[in-house]
Short mmCIF file of C-alpha atoms in Angstrom, two decimals:
data_model
loop_
_atom_site.label_atom_id
_atom_site.label_comp_id
_atom_site.label_asym_id
_atom_site.label_seq_id
_atom_site.Cartn_x
_atom_site.Cartn_y
_atom_site.Cartn_z
CA MET A 1 -17.11 -2.21 -2.63
CA GLU A 2 -14.60 -2.07 -0.03
CA LYS A 3 -11.55 0.25 -0.22
CA VAL A 4 -7.60 -1.65 0.29
CA ILE A 5 -5.85 2.10 -0.28
CA PHE A 6 -1.76 2.14 0.61
CA VAL A 7 -0.91 5.78 1.15
CA CYS A 8 2.44 7.10 2.30
CA LEU A 9 3.95 10.95 1.81
CA GLY A 10 3.83 11.81 -1.78
CA ASN A 11 2.63 8.09 -3.75
CA ILE A 12 4.98 7.75 -6.32
CA CYS A 13 7.39 4.97 -4.57
CA ARG A 14 5.13 3.19 -1.45
CA SER A 15 2.51 2.78 -1.93
CA PRO A 16 1.95 2.68 -5.59
CA ALA A 17 5.27 -0.46 -5.57
CA ALA A 18 2.32 -1.36 -2.67
CA GLU A 19 -0.52 -0.86 -4.84
CA ALA A 20 0.47 -2.37 -8.12
CA LEU A 21 1.79 -5.74 -6.47
CA PHE A 22 -1.15 -6.80 -4.37
CA LYS A 23 -3.27 -6.60 -7.57
CA HIS A 24 0.10 -8.49 -9.65
CA MET A 25 0.63 -10.88 -6.24
CA CYS A 26 -3.75 -11.85 -6.42
CA LYS A 27 -3.13 -12.38 -10.49
CA GLN A 28 -0.38 -14.55 -9.76
CA LYS A 29 -2.44 -16.93 -7.48
CA LYS A 30 -6.15 -16.62 -9.54
CA ALA A 31 -7.56 -14.82 -6.78
CA LYS A 32 -11.26 -13.37 -6.81
CA HIS A 33 -12.29 -10.69 -4.37
CA ASN A 34 -14.42 -8.06 -4.42
CA LEU A 35 -11.82 -4.85 -3.46
CA ASP A 36 -10.73 -1.81 -5.25
CA ILE A 37 -7.21 -1.77 -4.19
CA CYS A 38 -5.60 2.25 -5.11
CA SER A 39 -3.00 4.07 -3.46
CA ARG A 40 -2.55 7.43 -2.17
CA ALA A 41 -0.42 10.37 -1.08
CA ILE A 42 -1.00 12.46 2.49
CA THR A 43 0.68 14.95 1.05
CA ARG A 44 -0.33 17.52 -2.66
CA TRP A 45 2.86 17.33 -3.14
CA ASN A 46 3.18 15.56 -6.81
CA ILE A 47 -0.48 14.29 -6.94
CA GLY A 48 -1.07 14.03 -10.93
CA ASP A 49 2.81 12.17 -10.79
CA PRO A 50 3.57 8.95 -12.12
CA SER A 51 5.33 7.11 -9.93
CA SER A 52 9.33 7.28 -9.28
CA TYR A 53 11.52 6.10 -12.33
CA GLN A 54 14.16 3.92 -10.01
CA MET A 55 10.56 2.11 -7.61
CA ARG A 56 9.35 1.42 -11.61
CA GLU A 57 12.69 0.08 -12.92
CA ALA A 58 12.34 -1.92 -9.64
CA ALA A 59 8.98 -3.73 -10.17
CA LYS A 60 9.99 -4.66 -13.92
CA LYS A 61 12.47 -7.21 -12.86
CA ARG A 62 10.44 -8.28 -10.53
CA GLY A 63 7.81 -9.34 -12.99
CA PHE A 64 4.83 -5.95 -13.02
CA GLU A 65 4.16 -2.96 -13.63
CA ILE A 66 3.60 0.40 -11.42
CA PRO A 67 0.85 2.60 -13.67
CA GLY A 68 -1.10 4.95 -12.59
CA LYS A 69 -0.69 9.34 -10.76
CA SER A 70 -0.47 9.89 -7.67
CA GLU A 71 -3.44 10.53 -6.29
CA ALA A 72 -4.15 12.54 -2.49
CA ILE A 73 -6.21 10.41 0.15
CA THR A 74 -9.40 11.65 0.56
CA PRO A 75 -11.86 11.29 3.71
CA GLU A 76 -14.46 9.57 1.70
CA ASP A 77 -11.78 7.35 1.35
CA MET A 78 -11.14 6.75 4.27
CA GLU A 79 -14.63 6.17 5.19
CA THR A 80 -15.29 3.53 2.37
CA SER A 81 -12.75 1.35 3.44
CA LEU A 82 -12.28 -2.05 4.53
CA TYR A 83 -8.35 -1.07 5.29
CA VAL A 84 -6.67 2.25 4.79
CA LEU A 85 -2.33 0.70 4.71
CA ALA A 86 0.32 3.27 6.26
CA ALA A 87 3.66 3.25 5.07
CA THR A 88 5.13 4.36 8.42
CA GLU A 89 3.39 4.85 11.89
CA GLU A 90 3.69 8.51 11.35
CA ILE A 91 1.77 8.65 8.20
CA ALA A 92 -0.85 6.18 10.68
CA GLU A 93 -1.32 8.80 13.20
CA HIS A 94 -1.46 12.05 10.81
CA LEU A 95 -3.81 9.59 8.84
CA LYS A 96 -5.96 9.59 12.39
CA GLU A 97 -5.60 12.83 13.03
CA HIS A 98 -7.51 13.86 9.55
CA ALA A 99 -10.05 11.03 9.73
CA PRO A 100 -13.17 11.25 9.15
CA SER A 101 -14.98 9.79 12.05
CA GLU A 102 -14.02 7.14 14.68
CA GLU A 103 -15.00 4.32 12.66
CA SER A 104 -12.77 5.13 9.77
CA LYS A 105 -9.12 5.18 12.23
CA LYS A 106 -9.80 2.14 12.98
CA ARG A 107 -9.42 0.87 9.28
CA ILE A 108 -5.85 2.47 10.01
CA LYS A 109 -2.82 0.02 10.16
CA LEU A 110 0.38 -0.21 9.09
CA ILE A 111 1.13 -1.91 5.78
CA CYS A 112 3.56 -4.50 7.40
CA GLU A 113 0.61 -5.22 9.52
CA TRP A 114 0.15 -9.05 8.85
CA SER A 115 4.08 -9.35 8.31
CA LYS A 116 5.94 -12.31 9.96
CA LYS A 117 9.25 -11.38 8.95
CA TYR A 118 7.81 -6.86 10.02
CA PRO A 119 5.58 -6.58 12.46
CA LYS A 120 4.14 -4.04 12.58
CA ALA A 121 7.28 -1.62 10.99
CA ASP A 122 7.50 0.79 9.38
CA ILE A 123 8.39 0.80 5.68
CA PRO A 124 11.48 2.64 5.33
CA ASP A 125 10.99 6.47 2.38
CA PRO A 126 13.47 5.43 -0.73
CA TYR A 127 12.81 8.34 -2.42
CA GLN A 128 16.75 9.88 -4.24
CA LEU A 129 17.84 6.67 -2.19
CA GLY A 130 19.89 4.14 -4.17
CA GLN A 131 18.64 0.93 -5.86
CA GLU A 132 19.17 -1.21 -3.24
CA ALA A 133 17.15 1.06 -1.18
CA PHE A 134 13.72 0.27 -3.21
CA GLU A 135 14.77 -3.33 -3.30
CA HIS A 136 14.78 -3.14 0.21
CA VAL A 137 11.50 -2.05 -0.68
CA LEU A 138 9.83 -4.54 -2.77
CA ASP A 139 11.52 -7.17 -0.46
CA ILE A 140 9.62 -5.41 3.21
CA LEU A 141 6.40 -5.19 0.57
CA GLU A 142 6.50 -8.80 -0.85
CA GLU A 143 6.39 -10.73 2.33
CA SER A 144 4.30 -7.87 4.27
CA LEU A 145 1.25 -7.89 1.29
CA GLU A 146 2.30 -11.49 1.74
CA GLY A 147 1.36 -11.80 5.15
CA LEU A 148 -2.30 -9.05 3.91
CA PHE A 149 -3.01 -12.06 1.61
CA SER A 150 -3.38 -14.11 3.81
CA HIS A 151 -5.26 -12.03 6.51
CA LEU A 152 -7.67 -11.90 3.11
CA LYS A 153 -8.42 -14.66 3.03
CA ASP A 154 -9.02 -15.47 6.56
CA LEU A 155 -11.78 -12.78 6.49
CA GLY A 156 -13.38 -14.94 2.93
CA LYS A 157 -12.72 -11.23 1.30
CA VAL A 158 -10.56 -12.82 -0.79
CA THR A 159 -10.38 -16.50 -2.65
CA THR A 160 -8.23 -18.20 -4.71
CA ALA A 161 -9.38 -21.07 -7.30
#
């Protein structure tokens, strides 16, 4: 099974929100796919921790939950992925430096890769900022993930009823 992996620094704000929101979006659209949608960190700082309370609260207001605990990305993740989607260019560069193969480097993109409103933008880290920062991140993710959904649909990786 191919993976779509969302990656941020600690896997407690941006990437788990992207994972949960994309799964929620697929459910809302009654989409069918054979993808493992997950999220990871490039650091080990927060491994085993749940996502940020502020991000979970912002998600809840929008009608979805963010379950799970922080996990670090592995070389195997990168080899078995369709895409490794980084929150920022800096994270993407870090992933490319640690990619196990040239082929896996090609799979690394930005979460905003297919965004119309935020094309190839960095998603700011809302950690320890006010609730507005978390809402802003979710705004960027909602629009960007619509673009990703359309892209995956065009590839035949996602279908709708």
